[in-house]
XYZ file of C-alpha atoms in Angstrom:
541
model
C -80.711 45.796 60.460
C -77.168 47.112 60.064
C -74.014 45.534 61.555
C -72.778 46.737 64.915
C -70.155 49.509 65.010
C -67.249 47.128 65.453
C -68.246 45.357 62.232
C -69.656 42.300 63.998
C -73.010 41.272 62.584
C -73.425 37.522 62.967
C -73.897 35.068 65.805
C -72.927 31.563 64.670
C -74.645 28.781 66.606
C -72.630 25.533 66.597
C -74.272 22.465 68.116
C -72.242 19.475 69.284
C -72.764 16.169 71.064
C -69.886 13.726 71.611
C -67.854 15.021 68.664
C -64.496 15.957 70.145
C -62.748 14.891 66.930
C -64.390 17.535 64.744
C -65.628 20.426 66.906
C -62.385 22.400 66.762
C -62.301 22.344 62.946
C -65.927 23.470 62.757
C -65.488 26.363 65.181
C -62.261 27.526 63.561
C -63.993 27.604 60.161
C -66.533 30.014 61.687
C -63.863 32.183 63.312
C -61.959 32.293 60.015
C -64.893 34.143 58.425
C -63.472 37.331 59.947
C -64.733 40.100 62.184
C -68.260 39.961 60.737
C -68.719 36.961 63.044
C -69.123 38.590 66.433
C -69.516 35.374 68.401
C -69.501 31.625 67.990
C -71.988 30.107 70.418
C -71.007 26.468 70.958
C -73.961 24.595 72.463
C -72.630 21.377 73.991
C -75.625 19.040 74.339
C -74.405 17.199 77.468
C -71.513 15.402 75.772
C -69.871 12.555 77.659
C -66.598 12.375 75.713
C -63.875 15.045 75.578
C -66.063 17.604 73.817
C -66.473 19.908 76.830
C -62.693 20.159 77.290
C -62.258 20.964 73.595
C -64.935 23.673 73.705
C -63.531 25.267 76.857
C -60.037 25.232 75.342
C -61.372 26.989 72.248
C -63.036 29.640 74.434
C -59.774 30.196 76.336
C -57.926 30.827 73.055
C -60.621 32.800 71.230
C -62.631 35.545 72.981
C -65.397 35.256 70.367
C -66.179 31.645 71.392
C -69.003 31.420 73.962
C -69.634 27.943 75.404
C -73.158 26.929 76.425
C -72.995 23.614 78.244
C -76.288 21.744 78.641
C -76.485 19.373 81.616
C -79.190 17.141 80.090
C -79.024 15.788 76.570
C -81.966 16.967 74.461
C -82.037 13.906 72.189
C -82.076 15.985 69.011
C -80.680 19.006 67.195
C -83.584 21.403 67.676
C -83.294 22.255 71.383
C -79.578 23.192 71.337
C -80.129 25.358 68.258
C -83.023 27.092 70.021
C -80.722 27.687 73.014
C -78.246 29.319 70.675
C -80.860 31.561 69.068
C -82.041 32.719 72.504
C -78.483 33.585 73.548
C -77.463 35.309 70.286
C -76.356 38.918 70.679
C -75.948 40.036 67.062
C -78.401 41.068 64.349
C -78.005 37.917 62.246
C -77.906 34.219 63.119
C -76.350 31.258 61.292
C -76.105 27.564 62.157
C -73.211 25.110 61.934
C -73.043 21.435 62.881
C -69.959 20.182 64.686
C -68.842 17.844 61.903
C -69.257 20.378 59.065
C -67.443 23.596 58.080
C -67.958 26.966 56.416
C -65.984 27.614 53.224
C -63.853 30.738 53.016
C -65.923 33.868 52.425
C -69.296 32.287 53.247
C -70.437 34.909 55.765
C -69.274 37.855 53.632
C -71.160 36.439 50.611
C -74.370 36.184 52.627
C -74.004 39.568 54.308
C -73.389 41.251 50.954
C -76.971 40.370 49.992
C -78.482 41.265 53.387
C -80.125 44.655 52.967
C -82.220 46.409 55.621
C -85.447 44.773 54.423
C -84.006 41.307 53.830
C -85.071 38.624 56.309
C -83.160 35.599 55.025
C -80.246 35.049 52.637
C -79.725 31.554 51.194
C -76.689 30.140 49.376
C -75.175 26.949 48.063
C -74.577 23.920 50.275
C -71.899 21.507 49.087
C -72.200 17.839 50.097
C -68.681 16.448 50.481
C -68.278 12.670 50.623
C -65.448 11.742 52.986
C -62.789 10.465 52.899
C -62.665 10.665 49.076
C -63.651 14.355 48.962
C -66.232 14.061 46.166
C -68.464 17.160 46.051
C -72.051 17.512 44.880
C -74.277 20.542 45.202
C -77.471 20.506 47.222
C -80.506 21.595 45.172
C -78.511 22.743 42.103
C -81.706 23.769 40.290
C -82.036 26.530 42.895
C -78.444 27.679 43.316
C -76.303 26.676 40.345
C -76.659 28.881 37.237
C -74.771 26.218 35.265
C -77.626 23.820 36.081
C -80.246 26.307 34.926
C -80.885 28.070 38.248
C -82.373 31.532 37.715
C -82.900 32.682 41.314
C -79.327 33.624 42.362
C -79.028 37.398 42.442
C -82.748 37.897 43.091
C -84.812 38.722 46.177
C -88.106 36.864 46.664
C -91.146 38.176 48.512
C -91.842 34.781 50.036
C -91.567 31.571 48.028
C -95.223 31.421 46.988
C -94.327 32.138 43.364
C -91.347 29.767 43.570
C -92.571 26.564 45.277
C -89.518 24.720 43.932
C -87.704 26.336 46.872
C -89.349 23.685 49.048
C -86.594 21.357 47.798
C -84.204 23.238 50.062
C -85.050 21.910 53.513
C -81.716 22.886 55.094
C -81.369 25.414 57.892
C -77.576 25.663 57.758
C -77.029 27.316 54.356
C -78.815 30.507 55.340
C -78.351 33.789 57.187
C -81.351 34.868 59.299
C -82.288 38.276 60.653
C -82.722 37.550 64.348
C -85.645 39.978 64.757
C -87.493 38.134 61.949
C -87.141 34.836 63.829
C -88.401 36.464 67.031
C -91.288 38.307 65.394
C -92.643 35.145 63.752
C -91.753 32.758 66.622
C -89.629 30.663 64.264
C -87.994 27.861 66.250
C -86.933 24.269 65.850
C -88.994 21.401 67.257
C -87.657 20.562 70.705
C -86.465 17.240 72.033
C -85.836 13.985 70.192
C -87.346 15.162 66.922
C -85.575 14.094 63.740
C -85.688 15.974 60.426
C -86.127 19.123 62.481
C -84.786 21.179 59.568
C -87.906 20.309 57.560
C -90.195 21.920 60.113
C -87.908 24.870 60.804
C -87.570 25.841 57.131
C -91.344 25.430 56.702
C -91.854 27.927 59.544
C -89.437 30.307 57.814
C -91.108 29.944 54.409
C -94.600 30.176 55.908
C -93.709 33.605 57.318
C -93.175 34.863 53.729
C -89.678 36.302 54.253
C -87.875 38.687 51.971
C -85.406 36.050 50.815
C -82.230 36.850 48.881
C -80.554 34.052 46.904
C -76.823 33.908 46.179
C -74.861 31.428 44.070
C -71.825 31.371 46.366
C -71.003 28.207 48.363
C -71.737 28.993 52.012
C -71.752 25.587 53.726
C -69.874 22.293 53.411
C -71.880 19.310 54.614
C -69.576 16.415 55.414
C -71.054 13.010 54.561
C -69.266 10.214 56.406
C -70.804 6.923 55.314
C -68.143 4.954 57.199
C -68.696 6.789 60.499
C -69.216 4.710 63.636
C -72.518 6.525 64.140
C -74.322 7.555 60.965
C -76.095 10.888 60.681
C -79.901 10.936 60.700
C -80.097 11.341 56.925
C -78.028 8.166 56.432
C -80.011 5.937 58.845
C -82.672 5.053 56.306
C -82.500 1.317 57.001
C -84.795 1.608 60.029
C -88.562 2.030 59.812
C -88.277 4.650 62.583
C -86.318 6.863 60.180
C -89.193 6.836 57.683
C -91.744 7.419 60.437
C -89.764 10.449 61.631
C -89.586 11.803 58.083
C -93.325 11.322 57.557
C -94.137 13.068 60.840
C -91.852 15.968 59.919
C -93.575 16.258 56.548
C -96.992 16.173 58.209
C -95.943 19.106 60.393
C -94.561 20.962 57.344
C -97.974 20.784 55.672
C -99.652 21.849 58.914
C -97.357 24.906 59.220
C -98.381 26.095 55.769
C -102.077 25.423 56.437
C -102.013 27.383 59.690
C -100.277 30.281 57.954
C -102.985 30.386 55.287
C -100.485 29.188 52.660
C -102.630 26.400 51.193
C -100.866 26.476 47.824
C -97.532 25.836 49.551
C -99.113 23.035 51.606
C -100.128 21.304 48.362
C -96.706 22.041 46.838
C -95.071 20.402 49.875
C -97.157 17.288 49.289
C -96.147 17.284 45.627
C -92.494 17.617 46.623
C -92.940 14.588 48.897
C -94.337 12.575 45.969
C -91.585 13.614 43.566
C -88.596 13.505 45.924
C -88.990 11.817 49.321
C -91.163 8.897 48.224
C -89.010 7.657 45.288
C -85.817 7.931 47.378
C -87.118 5.395 49.898
C -88.854 3.179 47.325
C -85.510 2.746 45.514
C -84.129 1.187 48.689
C -86.987 -1.269 49.368
C -85.158 -4.210 47.714
C -82.431 -3.831 50.371
C -84.913 -4.166 53.237
C -86.405 -7.266 54.822
C -90.020 -8.335 54.425
C -91.035 -6.960 57.825
C -89.661 -3.516 57.033
C -91.368 -3.468 53.632
C -94.734 -4.381 55.139
C -94.480 -1.726 57.863
C -93.190 0.874 55.410
C -95.983 0.133 52.941
C -98.709 0.554 55.544
C -97.253 3.744 57.049
C -96.828 5.256 53.597
C -100.341 4.388 52.429
C -101.800 6.015 55.551
C -99.815 9.203 54.912
C -100.553 9.390 51.178
C -104.277 9.004 51.875
C -104.224 12.448 53.537
C -102.906 14.249 50.435
C -104.935 16.682 48.368
C -105.984 15.462 44.925
C -104.230 18.528 43.505
C -100.895 17.295 44.845
C -101.197 14.161 42.701
C -102.162 16.215 39.664
C -99.100 18.430 40.050
C -96.649 15.550 40.595
C -94.457 14.170 37.831
C -96.218 11.332 35.990
C -93.993 8.460 37.254
C -94.230 9.718 40.850
C -98.014 9.970 40.504
C -98.226 6.384 39.240
C -95.945 5.227 42.045
C -98.089 6.830 44.748
C -101.292 5.517 43.233
C -99.865 1.989 43.188
C -99.130 2.265 46.900
C -102.659 3.468 47.586
C -104.284 0.823 45.397
C -102.333 -2.207 46.623
C -102.651 -3.078 50.302
C -99.460 -5.157 50.370
C -96.084 -4.748 48.605
C -97.354 -6.103 45.272
C -95.416 -5.867 41.989
C -92.401 -4.626 43.939
C -90.035 -4.883 40.970
C -92.249 -2.664 38.832
C -92.818 -0.201 41.654
C -89.088 0.119 42.335
C -88.426 0.639 38.609
C -90.750 3.658 38.659
C -88.557 5.169 41.387
C -85.314 4.703 39.431
C -83.291 7.708 38.307
C -84.585 8.282 35.683
C -87.832 6.264 36.068
C -88.454 3.218 33.877
C -91.448 1.080 32.909
C -90.505 -2.571 32.693
C -91.565 -4.769 29.794
C -93.982 -6.248 29.058
C -96.077 -3.080 28.916
C -99.681 -4.118 29.712
C -102.936 -2.345 28.927
C -106.430 -2.720 30.369
C -109.507 -3.838 28.464
C -109.841 -0.343 26.953
C -106.272 -0.374 25.647
C -105.155 2.173 28.242
C -101.575 1.635 29.538
C -101.512 0.313 33.112
C -98.711 -0.488 35.510
C -99.426 -4.210 35.895
C -101.768 -6.782 34.384
C -102.739 -8.193 37.774
C -103.523 -4.725 39.166
C -105.025 -2.764 36.242
C -106.396 -0.026 38.479
C -103.108 1.939 38.303
C -103.532 3.768 34.995
C -100.490 5.420 33.428
C -102.274 8.687 32.748
C -100.176 11.270 30.927
C -97.724 8.724 29.508
C -98.463 9.520 25.873
C -98.147 13.270 26.525
C -94.631 13.079 27.960
C -91.844 14.689 25.905
C -89.339 12.229 24.436
C -86.628 13.019 27.001
C -89.053 12.189 29.845
C -90.204 8.805 28.534
C -89.581 6.095 31.171
C -87.746 3.746 28.820
C -86.048 0.575 29.996
C -82.538 -0.122 28.713
C -81.460 -3.690 29.449
C -77.828 -4.773 29.440
C -75.740 -7.924 29.684
C -72.005 -7.963 30.248
C -69.468 -10.445 28.922
C -66.410 -10.396 31.215
C -62.880 -10.846 29.882
C -59.826 -8.750 29.121
C -62.324 -6.994 26.872
C -65.752 -6.290 28.366
C -68.682 -6.723 25.999
C -71.918 -4.864 26.717
C -74.995 -6.036 24.814
C -77.702 -3.399 25.210
C -81.384 -3.767 24.294
C -84.060 -1.049 24.254
C -87.610 -2.528 24.333
C -90.530 -0.686 22.771
C -92.703 1.346 25.150
C -96.410 1.266 24.290
C -95.584 2.126 20.682
C -94.018 5.466 21.631
C -90.434 4.760 20.565
C -90.915 3.643 16.946
C -92.290 7.042 15.789
C -89.184 8.682 17.308
C -86.915 6.437 15.180
C -84.141 5.550 17.662
C -80.838 5.829 15.763
C -77.939 5.488 18.193
C -77.139 4.650 21.773
C -74.614 6.506 23.915
C -73.116 4.350 26.686
C -71.557 6.223 29.584
C -69.438 4.574 32.270
C -69.021 6.918 35.269
C -66.682 6.039 38.126
C -68.675 6.048 41.356
C -66.251 8.292 43.217
C -65.935 10.605 40.194
C -62.169 10.327 40.594
C -61.722 9.228 36.978
C -63.092 10.809 33.784
C -66.240 9.173 32.471
C -65.896 6.888 29.468
C -68.382 7.515 26.647
C -69.021 5.275 23.642
C -71.623 5.547 20.896
C -72.954 2.901 18.503
C -75.832 2.672 15.967
C -78.997 0.915 17.119
C -80.535 -1.790 14.947
C -84.021 -3.238 15.079
C -84.281 -6.523 16.938
C -87.622 -7.964 15.878
C -90.675 -5.712 15.936
C -90.457 -4.536 19.506
C -86.850 -3.678 20.406
C -83.541 -2.116 19.326
C -80.096 -3.488 20.115
C -76.396 -2.664 19.943
C -73.071 -3.830 21.376
C -70.034 -2.129 22.932
C -66.507 -3.281 23.765
C -64.352 -1.800 26.538
C -60.863 -2.859 27.608
C -60.887 -3.952 31.251
C -57.552 -2.251 31.825
C -59.096 1.118 30.974
C -61.351 0.790 34.053
C -58.666 -0.353 36.517
C -56.683 1.448 39.208
C -53.704 -0.233 40.882
C -54.390 1.346 44.273
C -58.090 0.772 44.830
C -61.362 -0.771 43.779
C -63.078 1.133 40.989
C -66.856 0.881 40.604
C -68.471 2.119 37.396
C -72.124 3.113 36.958
C -73.560 2.251 33.546
C -75.832 4.852 31.955
C -77.261 5.271 28.471
C -78.938 7.784 26.189
C -81.190 6.734 23.329
C -80.579 9.223 20.494
C -83.562 9.652 18.153
C -83.787 10.840 14.548
C -84.873 14.351 15.504
C -82.009 14.693 18.013
C -84.092 13.922 21.096
C -82.066 12.131 23.761
C -83.762 9.794 26.235
C -81.638 9.122 29.357
C -81.728 5.782 31.184
C -79.906 3.763 33.786
C -78.820 0.438 32.253
C -80.681 -2.391 33.960
C -79.254 -5.898 34.297
C -81.235 -7.977 31.806
C -81.123 -11.139 33.934
C -80.182 -11.955 37.557
C -77.407 -14.178 36.153
C -75.585 -11.098 34.901
C -73.759 -10.820 38.239
C -70.445 -12.722 38.111
C -66.714 -12.159 38.543
C -63.595 -13.298 36.693
C -59.838 -12.871 36.885
C -58.542 -11.547 33.572
C -55.172 -10.441 32.228
C -54.761 -6.855 31.053
C -51.357 -5.629 29.830
C -49.782 -8.666 31.512
C -51.273 -8.076 34.962
C -54.235 -9.791 36.616
C -57.460 -7.917 37.276
C -60.516 -9.036 39.189
C -63.530 -7.892 37.150
C -67.077 -8.193 38.452
C -70.370 -7.594 36.685
C -72.337 -6.305 39.655
C -76.116 -5.929 39.937
C -77.463 -3.519 42.556
C -80.561 -4.353 44.630
C -82.642 -2.239 42.233
C -81.242 -4.211 39.256
C -78.888 -1.518 37.939
C -75.814 -2.870 36.122
C -72.379 -1.879 37.440
C -68.776 -2.904 36.761
C -66.231 -3.348 39.550
C -62.528 -3.737 38.859
C -59.727 -4.540 41.315
C -56.113 -4.233 40.185
C -52.915 -4.730 42.174
C -52.221 -5.537 45.822
C -53.391 -2.141 47.068
C -56.660 -2.545 45.215
C -57.184 -5.898 46.918
C -56.456 -4.368 50.316
C -58.990 -1.632 49.569
C -61.668 -4.285 48.984
C -60.758 -6.154 52.188
C -60.824 -2.916 54.196
C -64.266 -2.028 52.867
C -65.658 -5.450 53.770
C -64.234 -5.280 57.294
C -65.840 -1.863 57.834
C -69.211 -3.197 56.670
C -68.940 -6.204 58.980
C -67.972 -4.003 61.930
C -70.960 -1.728 61.310
C -73.337 -4.712 61.125
C -71.927 -6.124 64.372
C -72.839 -2.971 66.320
């Protein structure tokens, strides 16, 4: 479908509920896309703050802004988006949330790939952490050529031959031909349904669209972890959040089944095993016993419905993780299970076998066999790298790499690269490399020294992730997150660096990852106090 004569081609649907602080910025980012945007439909989902006044003021200033004021709140994002689709007057539709923005040129980049027989055009979404402004790309394997993406610049006849596209569950980074949505009855779930994007994109993919892929950034997703009210994707501390995600995934699989896309239904289950499941397992140590019990039971019930083929297609660590959940009726061997969900996964020592000598996850529960372990390439081996940290004006890292079912010795580990990455990515990473030496018959060890002052910032707290790569004789590099060797690793000390005091803390995360935190100067101390007050205020609500 070609653009209208006046050049307008796109209806942008902006949904908003009680977000007077951000709605103007969002709408203006859509208007700034130029005349290709024929209208900006602002669907106000019965806001009770000053949102309605802001929307009406925007409409008074900009003829392209069309307010749609709902009188009853829908409880979710799906209904107001459906209202916008129904009211859209132009050939193409896009979506924008009130607290996000379009980057310059987003609409033009999408329209440039929208030919007469194209149903959907998809582009990069950038996740921007606020207030620090740190950017990461959503699904880089699909959209970033620098990350190995091969699809940008191509047009797909459905995603059947590219099931990896199921990783992109977003509705907002795409341009849709409105007639395609109407013809296939593609709509969002109505009402108080969370993770509505999952179901909507499944409906789109199930209809086998002609889908063009572009590498250009077309959406900026603002992530506000300090917001008074967290977005759905950040409310993972409640069991209801997981239940909503599971229900959305169940409907995704059903959409593909009903469309006769059984291969995509299985691929969606595999994606759940490789992506959704580990993300929530990593956070189990932060949850209370009641949550873990409820989560375990809900997850086991869902996993029991999966096709056997989904397990076969999953990555080995994800497959072992899911099978442990199915085999164990209660949260058993939680430390080992969480380690499998680490990024990258790790198998904790000791490494047990069953009576046949086959590697298993745990001695007490030998039914979870680590099938496929010995066939993994070196860079995929789930090695454990343990670390201890001596705190002083010079930080001393002692790093140990235990053997893994006899798989490391043949690779002849030679060196270890230690990488300290600042959590906000505001500082360059620090990389050090040292030779590894044998420590007995079943481990390798080395030691690193880092000046505490090199990790400090006078104005704020700096937090450093500790990563490693085991470098083998043939050049293979095995990545790992450095794990705190003992619970006692966590401690703090005041040290002097270049004549000024620093507070240095060896921090251990709930999943046992080792981190370093450094506070320098008065402003750095105020930064720490401010962060603690925000956390306390959020807990009090």
